[in-house]
PDB file of C-alpha atoms in Angstrom:
ATOM      1  CA  UNK A  11     -40.491 -14.256   0.083  1.00 47.00           C
ATOM      2  CA  UNK A  12     -36.912 -12.958  -0.400  1.00 60.00           C
ATOM      3  CA  UNK A  13     -36.106 -11.461  -3.787  1.00 78.00           C
ATOM      4  CA  UNK A  14     -34.577 -13.866  -6.293  1.00 87.00           C
ATOM      5  CA  UNK A  15     -30.780 -13.635  -6.371  1.00 94.00           C
ATOM      6  CA  UNK A  16     -29.459 -15.347  -9.519  1.00 96.00           C
ATOM      7  CA  UNK A  17     -25.784 -16.215  -9.523  1.00 97.00           C
ATOM      8  CA  UNK A  18     -23.796 -13.602 -11.455  1.00 98.00           C
ATOM      9  CA  UNK A  19     -20.504 -14.645 -13.059  1.00 98.00           C
ATOM     10  CA  UNK A  20     -18.110 -11.710 -13.436  1.00 98.00           C
ATOM     11  CA  UNK A  21     -15.792 -12.703 -16.297  1.00 98.00           C
ATOM     12  CA  UNK A  22     -12.407 -11.008 -16.621  1.00 98.00           C
ATOM     13  CA  UNK A  23     -10.226 -11.560 -19.713  1.00 97.00           C
ATOM     14  CA  UNK A  24      -6.639 -10.733 -18.785  1.00 97.00           C
ATOM     15  CA  UNK A  25      -3.580 -10.330 -20.992  1.00 96.00           C
ATOM     16  CA  UNK A  26      -0.402  -8.670 -19.699  1.00 96.00           C
ATOM     17  CA  UNK A  27      -2.622  -7.143 -17.017  1.00 95.00           C
ATOM     18  CA  UNK A  28      -0.351  -7.181 -13.966  1.00 96.00           C
ATOM     19  CA  UNK A  29      -0.666  -3.425 -13.424  1.00 94.00           C
ATOM     20  CA  UNK A  30      -4.445  -3.406 -13.045  1.00 95.00           C
ATOM     21  CA  UNK A  31      -5.794  -6.932 -12.552  1.00 97.00           C
ATOM     22  CA  UNK A  32      -5.732  -6.844  -8.757  1.00 97.00           C
ATOM     23  CA  UNK A  33      -7.953  -3.777  -8.622  1.00 96.00           C
ATOM     24  CA  UNK A  34     -10.418  -5.287 -11.094  1.00 97.00           C
ATOM     25  CA  UNK A  35     -10.676  -8.628  -9.268  1.00 98.00           C
ATOM     26  CA  UNK A  36     -11.010  -7.015  -5.850  1.00 98.00           C
ATOM     27  CA  UNK A  37     -13.748  -4.727  -7.154  1.00 98.00           C
ATOM     28  CA  UNK A  38     -15.703  -7.777  -8.333  1.00 98.00           C
ATOM     29  CA  UNK A  39     -15.226  -9.606  -5.031  1.00 98.00           C
ATOM     30  CA  UNK A  40     -16.396  -6.656  -2.906  1.00 98.00           C
ATOM     31  CA  UNK A  41     -19.810  -6.163  -4.485  1.00 98.00           C
ATOM     32  CA  UNK A  42     -22.824  -5.547  -2.246  1.00 98.00           C
ATOM     33  CA  UNK A  43     -24.695  -8.233  -4.192  1.00 97.00           C
ATOM     34  CA  UNK A  44     -24.240 -11.519  -2.295  1.00 95.00           C
ATOM     35  CA  UNK A  45     -24.263 -14.080  -5.103  1.00 97.00           C
ATOM     36  CA  UNK A  46     -21.206 -13.438  -7.289  1.00 98.00           C
ATOM     37  CA  UNK A  47     -18.467 -15.643  -8.703  1.00 98.00           C
ATOM     38  CA  UNK A  48     -15.358 -14.387 -10.515  1.00 98.00           C
ATOM     39  CA  UNK A  49     -13.850 -16.201 -13.511  1.00 98.00           C
ATOM     40  CA  UNK A  50     -10.535 -14.967 -14.952  1.00 98.00           C
ATOM     41  CA  UNK A  51      -8.983 -16.008 -18.244  1.00 98.00           C
ATOM     42  CA  UNK A  52      -5.211 -15.636 -18.293  1.00 97.00           C
ATOM     43  CA  UNK A  53      -4.900 -15.273 -22.052  1.00 97.00           C
ATOM     44  CA  UNK A  54      -1.281 -16.272 -22.624  1.00 97.00           C
ATOM     45  CA  UNK A  55       0.276 -13.552 -20.467  1.00 96.00           C
ATOM     46  CA  UNK A  56       4.042 -13.555 -19.948  1.00 97.00           C
ATOM     47  CA  UNK A  57       4.037 -11.076 -17.048  1.00 96.00           C
ATOM     48  CA  UNK A  58       2.693 -11.629 -13.494  1.00 97.00           C
ATOM     49  CA  UNK A  59      -0.969 -11.771 -14.552  1.00 97.00           C
ATOM     50  CA  UNK A  60      -1.224 -15.505 -13.808  1.00 97.00           C
ATOM     51  CA  UNK A  61       0.443 -15.179 -10.407  1.00 97.00           C
ATOM     52  CA  UNK A  62      -1.838 -12.319  -9.387  1.00 98.00           C
ATOM     53  CA  UNK A  63      -4.932 -14.290 -10.409  1.00 97.00           C
ATOM     54  CA  UNK A  64      -3.698 -17.390  -8.562  1.00 97.00           C
ATOM     55  CA  UNK A  65      -3.053 -15.349  -5.395  1.00 97.00           C
ATOM     56  CA  UNK A  66      -6.817 -15.039  -4.867  1.00 97.00           C
ATOM     57  CA  UNK A  67      -7.018 -18.784  -4.327  1.00 97.00           C
ATOM     58  CA  UNK A  68     -10.493 -20.257  -4.011  1.00 96.00           C
ATOM     59  CA  UNK A  69     -12.106 -16.819  -4.294  1.00 97.00           C
ATOM     60  CA  UNK A  70     -11.796 -16.989  -8.091  1.00 97.00           C
ATOM     61  CA  UNK A  71     -11.673 -19.540 -10.879  1.00 97.00           C
ATOM     62  CA  UNK A  72      -8.791 -19.158 -13.341  1.00 97.00           C
ATOM     63  CA  UNK A  73      -8.734 -20.393 -16.940  1.00 97.00           C
ATOM     64  CA  UNK A  74      -5.240 -20.522 -18.442  1.00 97.00           C
ATOM     65  CA  UNK A  75      -4.796 -20.690 -22.215  1.00 97.00           C
ATOM     66  CA  UNK A  76      -2.520 -19.664 -25.046  1.00 96.00           C
ATOM     67  CA  UNK A  77      -3.259 -16.203 -26.361  1.00 95.00           C
ATOM     68  CA  UNK A  78      -6.514 -16.125 -28.345  1.00 95.00           C
ATOM     69  CA  UNK A  79      -7.445 -12.471 -28.055  1.00 94.00           C
ATOM     70  CA  UNK A  80     -10.170 -10.685 -26.131  1.00 95.00           C
ATOM     71  CA  UNK A  81     -13.238 -12.449 -27.627  1.00 96.00           C
ATOM     72  CA  UNK A  82     -11.640 -15.862 -27.177  1.00 97.00           C
ATOM     73  CA  UNK A  83     -10.712 -15.055 -23.579  1.00 97.00           C
ATOM     74  CA  UNK A  84     -14.253 -13.904 -22.812  1.00 98.00           C
ATOM     75  CA  UNK A  85     -15.751 -17.023 -24.377  1.00 98.00           C
ATOM     76  CA  UNK A  86     -13.426 -19.290 -22.384  1.00 98.00           C
ATOM     77  CA  UNK A  87     -14.382 -17.633 -19.104  1.00 98.00           C
ATOM     78  CA  UNK A  88     -18.092 -17.821 -19.894  1.00 98.00           C
ATOM     79  CA  UNK A  89     -17.819 -21.531 -20.738  1.00 97.00           C
ATOM     80  CA  UNK A  90     -16.462 -22.106 -17.230  1.00 97.00           C
ATOM     81  CA  UNK A  91     -18.995 -19.801 -15.577  1.00 97.00           C
ATOM     82  CA  UNK A  92     -21.876 -21.228 -13.587  1.00 97.00           C
ATOM     83  CA  UNK A  93     -24.014 -18.117 -13.308  1.00 97.00           C
ATOM     84  CA  UNK A  94     -27.431 -17.538 -14.817  1.00 97.00           C
ATOM     85  CA  UNK A  95     -26.174 -14.022 -15.550  1.00 97.00           C
ATOM     86  CA  UNK A  96     -22.803 -12.938 -16.956  1.00 98.00           C
ATOM     87  CA  UNK A  97     -21.189  -9.588 -16.118  1.00 98.00           C
ATOM     88  CA  UNK A  98     -18.334  -8.353 -18.304  1.00 98.00           C
ATOM     89  CA  UNK A  99     -15.330  -6.707 -16.663  1.00 97.00           C
ATOM     90  CA  UNK A 100     -12.106  -5.874 -18.477  1.00 96.00           C
ATOM     91  CA  UNK A 101      -8.918  -6.326 -16.482  1.00 96.00           C
ATOM     92  CA  UNK A 102      -8.112  -2.603 -16.365  1.00 93.00           C
ATOM     93  CA  UNK A 103     -11.579  -1.434 -15.273  1.00 95.00           C
ATOM     94  CA  UNK A 104     -13.201  -1.247 -11.832  1.00 96.00           C
ATOM     95  CA  UNK A 105     -16.697  -2.034 -10.546  1.00 98.00           C
ATOM     96  CA  UNK A 106     -17.959   0.073  -7.654  1.00 97.00           C
ATOM     97  CA  UNK A 107     -19.745  -1.857  -4.851  1.00 98.00           C
ATOM     98  CA  UNK A 108     -23.413  -1.370  -5.979  1.00 98.00           C
ATOM     99  CA  UNK A 109     -22.763  -2.276  -9.625  1.00 98.00           C
ATOM    100  CA  UNK A 110     -23.962  -5.889  -9.739  1.00 98.00           C
ATOM    101  CA  UNK A 111     -26.909  -5.304  -7.400  1.00 98.00           C
ATOM    102  CA  UNK A 112     -28.126  -2.375  -9.500  1.00 97.00           C
ATOM    103  CA  UNK A 113     -27.796  -4.328 -12.752  1.00 97.00           C
ATOM    104  CA  UNK A 114     -29.584  -7.395 -11.364  1.00 97.00           C
ATOM    105  CA  UNK A 115     -32.406  -5.236  -9.972  1.00 96.00           C
ATOM    106  CA  UNK A 116     -32.868  -3.677 -13.412  1.00 96.00           C
ATOM    107  CA  UNK A 117     -32.881  -7.074 -15.122  1.00 96.00           C
ATOM    108  CA  UNK A 118     -35.395  -8.559 -12.671  1.00 95.00           C
ATOM    109  CA  UNK A 119     -37.626  -5.476 -12.976  1.00 92.00           C
ATOM    110  CA  UNK A 120     -37.806  -5.953 -16.731  1.00 83.00           C
ATOM    111  CA  UNK A 121     -39.939  -9.051 -16.432  1.00 79.00           C
ATOM    112  CA  UNK A 122     -39.312 -10.079 -20.036  1.00 68.00           C
ATOM    113  CA  UNK A 123     -36.573 -12.692 -20.007  1.00 79.00           C
ATOM    114  CA  UNK A 124     -35.245 -11.611 -23.423  1.00 94.00           C
ATOM    115  CA  UNK A 125     -33.532  -8.547 -21.983  1.00 97.00           C
ATOM    116  CA  UNK A 126     -30.021  -7.638 -20.913  1.00 98.00           C
ATOM    117  CA  UNK A 127     -28.669  -4.674 -18.963  1.00 97.00           C
ATOM    118  CA  UNK A 128     -26.031  -2.137 -19.966  1.00 97.00           C
ATOM    119  CA  UNK A 129     -24.626   0.347 -17.489  1.00 96.00           C
ATOM    120  CA  UNK A 130     -22.986   3.744 -17.538  1.00 93.00           C
ATOM    121  CA  UNK A 131     -19.610   4.419 -15.907  1.00 93.00           C
ATOM    122  CA  UNK A 132     -17.210   7.234 -15.185  1.00 89.00           C
ATOM    123  CA  UNK A 133     -14.373   7.734 -17.651  1.00 85.00           C
ATOM    124  CA  UNK A 134     -10.973   7.525 -15.971  1.00 80.00           C
ATOM    125  CA  UNK A 135      -7.698   8.773 -17.421  1.00 74.00           C
ATOM    126  CA  UNK A 136      -4.197   8.521 -15.982  1.00 71.00           C
ATOM    127  CA  UNK A 137      -4.935  11.685 -13.994  1.00 67.00           C
ATOM    128  CA  UNK A 138      -8.136  10.331 -12.435  1.00 72.00           C
ATOM    129  CA  UNK A 139     -11.861  10.553 -13.144  1.00 72.00           C
ATOM    130  CA  UNK A 140     -12.668  12.840 -16.071  1.00 71.00           C
ATOM    131  CA  UNK A 141     -15.422  15.168 -14.949  1.00 68.00           C
ATOM    132  CA  UNK A 142     -18.540  15.124 -17.097  1.00 64.00           C
ATOM    133  CA  UNK A 143     -17.421  12.189 -19.269  1.00 70.00           C
ATOM    134  CA  UNK A 144     -19.191   8.834 -19.152  1.00 75.00           C
ATOM    135  CA  UNK A 145     -19.228   5.707 -21.307  1.00 73.00           C
ATOM    136  CA  UNK A 146     -22.788   5.153 -22.550  1.00 77.00           C
ATOM    137  CA  UNK A 147     -22.040   6.289 -26.073  1.00 61.00           C
ATOM    138  CA  UNK A 148     -25.285   7.611 -27.476  1.00 68.00           C
ATOM    139  CA  UNK A 149     -28.204   7.788 -25.124  1.00 80.00           C
ATOM    140  CA  UNK A 150     -30.726   5.163 -24.093  1.00 90.00           C
ATOM    141  CA  UNK A 151     -32.904   4.255 -27.094  1.00 93.00           C
ATOM    142  CA  UNK A 152     -36.297   2.720 -26.397  1.00 94.00           C
ATOM    143  CA  UNK A 153     -36.861  -0.937 -27.254  1.00 94.00           C
ATOM    144  CA  UNK A 154     -38.703  -0.120 -30.481  1.00 94.00           C
ATOM    145  CA  UNK A 155     -35.763   1.994 -31.713  1.00 95.00           C
ATOM    146  CA  UNK A 156     -32.911  -0.374 -30.948  1.00 96.00           C
ATOM    147  CA  UNK A 157     -32.795  -2.320 -34.220  1.00 95.00           C
ATOM    148  CA  UNK A 158     -32.332   0.916 -36.169  1.00 94.00           C
ATOM    149  CA  UNK A 159     -30.077   2.607 -33.642  1.00 94.00           C
ATOM    150  CA  UNK A 160     -27.616  -0.282 -33.418  1.00 95.00           C
ATOM    151  CA  UNK A 161     -26.976   0.283 -37.130  1.00 95.00           C
ATOM    152  CA  UNK A 162     -25.903   3.865 -36.372  1.00 93.00           C
ATOM    153  CA  UNK A 163     -23.361   2.994 -33.694  1.00 90.00           C
ATOM    154  CA  UNK A 164     -22.842   0.846 -30.631  1.00 92.00           C
ATOM    155  CA  UNK A 165     -25.055   2.213 -27.849  1.00 94.00           C
ATOM    156  CA  UNK A 166     -24.228  -0.677 -25.475  1.00 95.00           C
ATOM    157  CA  UNK A 167     -21.327  -0.268 -23.033  1.00 94.00           C
ATOM    158  CA  UNK A 168     -18.848  -2.972 -22.061  1.00 94.00           C
ATOM    159  CA  UNK A 169     -20.342  -2.720 -18.558  1.00 96.00           C
ATOM    160  CA  UNK A 170     -23.183  -5.094 -19.341  1.00 97.00           C
ATOM    161  CA  UNK A 171     -24.919  -7.981 -17.598  1.00 98.00           C
ATOM    162  CA  UNK A 172     -26.747 -10.558 -19.706  1.00 98.00           C
ATOM    163  CA  UNK A 173     -28.278 -14.025 -19.376  1.00 97.00           C
ATOM    164  CA  UNK A 174     -25.889 -16.822 -20.202  1.00 97.00           C
ATOM    165  CA  UNK A 175     -28.525 -18.208 -22.559  1.00 96.00           C
ATOM    166  CA  UNK A 176     -28.255 -15.045 -24.678  1.00 97.00           C
ATOM    167  CA  UNK A 177     -24.561 -15.820 -25.187  1.00 98.00           C
ATOM    168  CA  UNK A 178     -25.456 -19.421 -26.043  1.00 97.00           C
ATOM    169  CA  UNK A 179     -28.214 -18.394 -28.451  1.00 96.00           C
ATOM    170  CA  UNK A 180     -26.223 -15.862 -30.480  1.00 95.00           C
ATOM    171  CA  UNK A 181     -23.070 -17.983 -30.558  1.00 95.00           C
ATOM    172  CA  UNK A 182     -20.758 -16.093 -28.208  1.00 96.00           C
ATOM    173  CA  UNK A 183     -18.209 -13.468 -29.179  1.00 97.00           C
ATOM    174  CA  UNK A 184     -16.797 -13.770 -32.693  1.00 96.00           C
ATOM    175  CA  UNK A 185     -13.191 -14.884 -32.162  1.00 96.00           C
ATOM    176  CA  UNK A 186     -12.178 -13.848 -35.670  1.00 94.00           C
ATOM    177  CA  UNK A 187     -12.644 -10.176 -34.690  1.00 92.00           C
ATOM    178  CA  UNK A 188      -9.903  -8.228 -32.945  1.00 88.00           C
ATOM    179  CA  UNK A 189     -11.877  -5.001 -32.577  1.00 90.00           C
ATOM    180  CA  UNK A 190     -15.617  -4.252 -32.279  1.00 92.00           C
ATOM    181  CA  UNK A 191     -16.302  -7.821 -31.114  1.00 95.00           C
ATOM    182  CA  UNK A 192     -18.579  -6.433 -28.387  1.00 95.00           C
ATOM    183  CA  UNK A 193     -20.495  -4.266 -30.905  1.00 96.00           C
ATOM    184  CA  UNK A 194     -20.907  -7.345 -33.095  1.00 97.00           C
ATOM    185  CA  UNK A 195     -22.204  -9.361 -30.139  1.00 97.00           C
ATOM    186  CA  UNK A 196     -24.785  -6.738 -29.132  1.00 97.00           C
ATOM    187  CA  UNK A 197     -25.948  -6.251 -32.730  1.00 96.00           C
ATOM    188  CA  UNK A 198     -26.475 -10.002 -33.179  1.00 95.00           C
ATOM    189  CA  UNK A 199     -28.369 -10.159 -29.894  1.00 96.00           C
ATOM    190  CA  UNK A 200     -30.656  -7.243 -30.763  1.00 97.00           C
ATOM    191  CA  UNK A 201     -31.441  -8.664 -34.197  1.00 96.00           C
ATOM    192  CA  UNK A 202     -32.160 -12.014 -32.526  1.00 94.00           C
ATOM    193  CA  UNK A 203     -34.884 -10.297 -30.502  1.00 95.00           C
ATOM    194  CA  UNK A 204     -33.067  -9.290 -27.308  1.00 97.00           C
ATOM    195  CA  UNK A 205     -33.580  -5.814 -25.831  1.00 97.00           C
ATOM    196  CA  UNK A 206     -31.197  -3.639 -23.842  1.00 97.00           C
ATOM    197  CA  UNK A 207     -32.222  -2.067 -20.545  1.00 96.00           C
ATOM    198  CA  UNK A 208     -30.176   0.864 -19.237  1.00 96.00           C
ATOM    199  CA  UNK A 209     -28.682   1.721 -15.859  1.00 95.00           C
ATOM    200  CA  UNK A 210     -27.568   5.353 -15.973  1.00 93.00           C
ATOM    201  CA  UNK A 211     -26.054   5.413 -12.474  1.00 92.00           C
ATOM    202  CA  UNK A 212     -22.249   5.516 -12.601  1.00 92.00           C
ATOM    203  CA  UNK A 213     -21.244   2.423 -10.633  1.00 95.00           C
ATOM    204  CA  UNK A 214     -18.057   1.586 -12.551  1.00 95.00           C
ATOM    205  CA  UNK A 215     -14.804   3.173 -13.734  1.00 94.00           C
ATOM    206  CA  UNK A 216     -13.665   2.794 -17.333  1.00 91.00           C
ATOM    207  CA  UNK A 217      -9.936   3.255 -17.780  1.00 86.00           C
ATOM    208  CA  UNK A 218      -8.859   5.018 -20.947  1.00 75.00           C
ATOM    209  CA  UNK A 219      -5.137   4.882 -21.633  1.00 63.00           C
ATOM    210  CA  UNK A 220      -3.235   7.844 -23.001  1.00 51.00           C
ATOM    211  CA  UNK A 221      -1.619   7.694 -26.413  1.00 45.00           C
ATOM    212  CA  UNK A 222      -2.201   8.182 -30.122  1.00 39.00           C
ATOM    213  CA  UNK A 223      -5.522   7.093 -31.598  1.00 42.00           C
ATOM    214  CA  UNK A 224      -4.566   6.952 -35.270  1.00 46.00           C
ATOM    215  CA  UNK A 225      -3.771   3.263 -35.835  1.00 53.00           C
ATOM    216  CA  UNK A 226      -6.393   2.004 -33.401  1.00 76.00           C
ATOM    217  CA  UNK A 227      -9.046   4.225 -34.967  1.00 81.00           C
ATOM    218  CA  UNK A 228      -8.459   2.844 -38.450  1.00 85.00           C
ATOM    219  CA  UNK A 229      -9.004  -0.666 -37.088  1.00 87.00           C
ATOM    220  CA  UNK A 230     -12.180   0.468 -35.317  1.00 88.00           C
ATOM    221  CA  UNK A 231     -13.615   2.012 -38.492  1.00 90.00           C
ATOM    222  CA  UNK A 232     -12.997  -1.247 -40.350  1.00 91.00           C
ATOM    223  CA  UNK A 233     -14.450  -3.221 -37.466  1.00 93.00           C
ATOM    224  CA  UNK A 234     -17.684  -1.216 -37.581  1.00 93.00           C
ATOM    225  CA  UNK A 235     -18.077  -2.034 -41.254  1.00 94.00           C
ATOM    226  CA  UNK A 236     -17.487  -5.707 -40.497  1.00 94.00           C
ATOM    227  CA  UNK A 237     -20.274  -5.633 -37.898  1.00 96.00           C
ATOM    228  CA  UNK A 238     -22.683  -4.086 -40.391  1.00 95.00           C
ATOM    229  CA  UNK A 239     -21.716  -6.633 -43.033  1.00 94.00           C
ATOM    230  CA  UNK A 240     -22.515  -9.400 -40.535  1.00 94.00           C
ATOM    231  CA  UNK A 241     -25.967  -7.899 -39.929  1.00 94.00           C
ATOM    232  CA  UNK A 242     -26.623  -7.680 -43.660  1.00 94.00           C
ATOM    233  CA  UNK A 243     -25.528 -11.275 -44.198  1.00 93.00           C
ATOM    234  CA  UNK A 244     -27.351 -12.841 -41.256  1.00 91.00           C
ATOM    235  CA  UNK A 245     -30.512 -10.719 -41.107  1.00 91.00           C
ATOM    236  CA  UNK A 246     -30.911  -9.200 -44.563  1.00 88.00           C
ATOM    237  CA  UNK A 247     -34.175 -11.033 -45.198  1.00 90.00           C
ATOM    238  CA  UNK A 248     -35.761  -9.701 -41.989  1.00 91.00           C
ATOM    239  CA  UNK A 249     -34.773  -6.050 -42.428  1.00 92.00           C
ATOM    240  CA  UNK A 250     -37.511  -3.492 -42.971  1.00 93.00           C
ATOM    241  CA  UNK A 251     -37.275  -1.249 -46.021  1.00 94.00           C
ATOM    242  CA  UNK A 252     -36.013   1.614 -43.833  1.00 94.00           C
ATOM    243  CA  UNK A 253     -33.443  -0.599 -42.109  1.00 94.00           C
ATOM    244  CA  UNK A 254     -32.213  -1.932 -45.442  1.00 95.00           C
ATOM    245  CA  UNK A 255     -31.892   1.563 -46.904  1.00 95.00           C
ATOM    246  CA  UNK A 256     -29.982   2.873 -43.903  1.00 95.00           C
ATOM    247  CA  UNK A 257     -27.734  -0.185 -43.689  1.00 95.00           C
ATOM    248  CA  UNK A 258     -26.855   0.204 -47.366  1.00 95.00           C
ATOM    249  CA  UNK A 259     -25.997   3.874 -46.711  1.00 94.00           C
ATOM    250  CA  UNK A 260     -23.737   2.931 -43.795  1.00 94.00           C
ATOM    251  CA  UNK A 261     -21.986   0.237 -45.822  1.00 94.00           C
ATOM    252  CA  UNK A 262     -21.465   2.670 -48.686  1.00 93.00           C
ATOM    253  CA  UNK A 263     -20.386   5.774 -46.743  1.00 92.00           C
ATOM    254  CA  UNK A 264     -18.514   4.155 -43.855  1.00 90.00           C
ATOM    255  CA  UNK A 265     -18.243   5.076 -40.203  1.00 90.00           C
ATOM    256  CA  UNK A 266     -19.984   8.088 -38.684  1.00 89.00           C
ATOM    257  CA  UNK A 267     -17.307   8.077 -35.995  1.00 88.00           C
ATOM    258  CA  UNK A 268     -14.643   8.306 -38.691  1.00 91.00           C
ATOM    259  CA  UNK A 269     -16.404  11.325 -40.194  1.00 92.00           C
ATOM    260  CA  UNK A 270     -16.487  12.986 -36.764  1.00 90.00           C
ATOM    261  CA  UNK A 271     -12.789  12.213 -36.285  1.00 89.00           C
ATOM    262  CA  UNK A 272     -12.006  13.652 -39.705  1.00 92.00           C
ATOM    263  CA  UNK A 273     -14.062  16.748 -38.879  1.00 88.00           C
ATOM    264  CA  UNK A 274     -12.290  17.242 -35.565  1.00 87.00           C
ATOM    265  CA  UNK A 275      -8.914  16.747 -37.227  1.00 87.00           C
ATOM    266  CA  UNK A 276      -9.818  19.448 -39.748  1.00 87.00           C
ATOM    267  CA  UNK A 277     -10.841  21.789 -36.923  1.00 85.00           C
ATOM    268  CA  UNK A 278      -7.523  21.229 -35.158  1.00 84.00           C
ATOM    269  CA  UNK A 279      -5.659  22.400 -38.263  1.00 82.00           C
ATOM    270  CA  UNK A 280      -8.065  25.307 -38.853  1.00 84.00           C
ATOM    271  CA  UNK A 281      -9.807  23.937 -41.967  1.00 88.00           C
ATOM    272  CA  UNK A 282     -13.406  24.808 -41.121  1.00 88.00           C
ATOM    273  CA  UNK A 283     -15.005  24.146 -44.570  1.00 89.00           C
ATOM    274  CA  UNK A 284     -13.632  20.592 -44.614  1.00 91.00           C
ATOM    275  CA  UNK A 285     -14.747  20.091 -41.023  1.00 88.00           C
ATOM    276  CA  UNK A 286     -18.271  21.191 -41.957  1.00 90.00           C
ATOM    277  CA  UNK A 287     -18.385  18.690 -44.825  1.00 93.00           C
ATOM    278  CA  UNK A 288     -17.353  15.790 -42.583  1.00 93.00           C
ATOM    279  CA  UNK A 289     -19.853  16.687 -39.863  1.00 91.00           C
ATOM    280  CA  UNK A 290     -22.605  16.915 -42.495  1.00 94.00           C
ATOM    281  CA  UNK A 291     -21.830  13.356 -43.633  1.00 94.00           C
ATOM    282  CA  UNK A 292     -21.640  12.184 -40.002  1.00 93.00           C
ATOM    283  CA  UNK A 293     -25.103  13.609 -39.341  1.00 94.00           C
ATOM    284  CA  UNK A 294     -26.494  11.495 -42.206  1.00 94.00           C
ATOM    285  CA  UNK A 295     -24.848   8.349 -40.870  1.00 94.00           C
ATOM    286  CA  UNK A 296     -25.898   8.991 -37.264  1.00 92.00           C
ATOM    287  CA  UNK A 297     -29.185  10.910 -37.558  1.00 92.00           C
ATOM    288  CA  UNK A 298     -30.137  10.435 -33.899  1.00 90.00           C
ATOM    289  CA  UNK A 299     -27.056  12.385 -32.731  1.00 88.00           C
ATOM    290  CA  UNK A 300     -28.427  15.882 -32.185  1.00 88.00           C
ATOM    291  CA  UNK A 301     -25.039  17.379 -31.277  1.00 87.00           C
ATOM    292  CA  UNK A 302     -23.501  16.235 -34.555  1.00 90.00           C
ATOM    293  CA  UNK A 303     -26.389  17.723 -36.563  1.00 89.00           C
ATOM    294  CA  UNK A 304     -26.079  20.978 -34.632  1.00 88.00           C
ATOM    295  CA  UNK A 305     -22.313  21.184 -35.137  1.00 86.00           C
ATOM    296  CA  UNK A 306     -22.680  20.527 -38.866  1.00 88.00           C
ATOM    297  CA  UNK A 307     -25.268  23.313 -39.144  1.00 89.00           C
ATOM    298  CA  UNK A 308     -23.272  25.782 -37.038  1.00 84.00           C
ATOM    299  CA  UNK A 309     -20.075  25.208 -39.031  1.00 87.00           C
ATOM    300  CA  UNK A 310     -21.997  25.679 -42.272  1.00 85.00           C
ATOM    301  CA  UNK A 311     -23.796  28.858 -41.200  1.00 85.00           C
ATOM    302  CA  UNK A 312     -21.190  30.432 -38.898  1.00 85.00           C
ATOM    303  CA  UNK A 313     -17.723  29.155 -39.837  1.00 81.00           C
ATOM    304  CA  UNK A 314     -16.045  31.641 -37.481  1.00 81.00           C
ATOM    305  CA  UNK A 315     -17.253  29.468 -34.605  1.00 77.00           C
ATOM    306  CA  UNK A 316     -14.880  26.750 -35.802  1.00 75.00           C
ATOM    307  CA  UNK A 317     -12.171  28.376 -33.685  1.00 77.00           C
ATOM    308  CA  UNK A 318     -14.370  27.963 -30.599  1.00 73.00           C
ATOM    309  CA  UNK A 319     -14.832  24.267 -31.309  1.00 75.00           C
ATOM    310  CA  UNK A 320     -11.067  23.902 -31.882  1.00 74.00           C
ATOM    311  CA  UNK A 321     -10.309  25.410 -28.449  1.00 77.00           C
ATOM    312  CA  UNK A 322     -12.780  23.023 -26.823  1.00 76.00           C
ATOM    313  CA  UNK A 323     -11.091  20.077 -28.534  1.00 69.00           C
ATOM    314  CA  UNK A 324      -7.699  21.227 -27.265  1.00 70.00           C
ATOM    315  CA  UNK A 325      -9.067  21.425 -23.718  1.00 70.00           C
ATOM    316  CA  UNK A 326     -10.567  17.940 -24.015  1.00 69.00           C
ATOM    317  CA  UNK A 327      -7.274  16.566 -25.321  1.00 61.00           C
ATOM    318  CA  UNK A 328      -5.447  17.971 -22.303  1.00 63.00           C
ATOM    319  CA  UNK A 329      -8.066  16.645 -19.860  1.00 58.00           C
ATOM    320  CA  UNK A 330      -8.137  13.094 -21.193  1.00 55.00           C
ATOM    321  CA  UNK A 331      -4.412  12.848 -21.866  1.00 56.00           C
ATOM    322  CA  UNK A 332      -4.943  11.752 -25.471  1.00 57.00           C
ATOM    323  CA  UNK A 333      -2.705  12.731 -28.367  1.00 51.00           C
ATOM    324  CA  UNK A 334      -3.906  12.914 -31.956  1.00 49.00           C
ATOM    325  CA  UNK A 335      -2.086  12.544 -35.211  1.00 51.00           C
ATOM    326  CA  UNK A 336      -3.702  14.268 -38.156  1.00 46.00           C
ATOM    327  CA  UNK A 337      -6.499  12.109 -39.561  1.00 46.00           C
ATOM    328  CA  UNK A 338      -7.245  12.365 -43.248  1.00 45.00           C
ATOM    329  CA  UNK A 339      -9.497  10.372 -45.595  1.00 47.00           C
TER     330      UNK A 339
END
């Protein structure tokens, strides 16, 4: 018998996306997997986003609405989708041809229907693919570790394929959130008993725009705390003692990513003792991150190596095209 080929709905939220939408849509339509539909939400764009989407004709389905933000645009597309599986694709990203096939194969191989698939991708800056940089943020935790690890940080990438019924069960993306809505969605799914499977092949391109991170980062730190507060509110009664203790620590001390950012900011200005303090706190808030623990220990024991780390940060800044304002607590 031929292998089962569930319909996969690639959903693309698009706002002011005229520069990139064509590449994203074409990448979804040229997948090697034969059973794909594409649903685009034009989320109140005033540029040529709507015209570009309409130019694909019957090859895509277009939802047009007033601006509701990314989670609202995703939800609208999924409501119109017909697929058993949903694949997320942002309007400025690109899927390479094997992406959907690889994700579906992983999902079917899992056997357990309460699974979803998250995939790695190359990081792409304005200058092209950034060598050695990918998007799976913190490894591939085993199923038994995922409840705890999702409290540390979001280990699920935006390049994910999940059953539509998972979206229905957990209530879709929270439209009140303007950042971290994907992290919130994955956390709710994992605490509802869903498990992530990982595809580590790089069959997608994640576009990272150049510019300052300062304002966006502050919103992301606050968004992380909102996600954790949602977990505490919705699942507090089902948390183990260890989960409850760690969640309380995260809610009290804040974002591990913020502590890393503060540490890197201190390194850029040559303040190694302050950098060491921030990395030590980050290692408590993200204990599975071996590199953070190692950096905290190295900066404590051999502060002269702070200059080496600062040079590496400068090289990374140049490679990715990012600029950084000084970040302080």
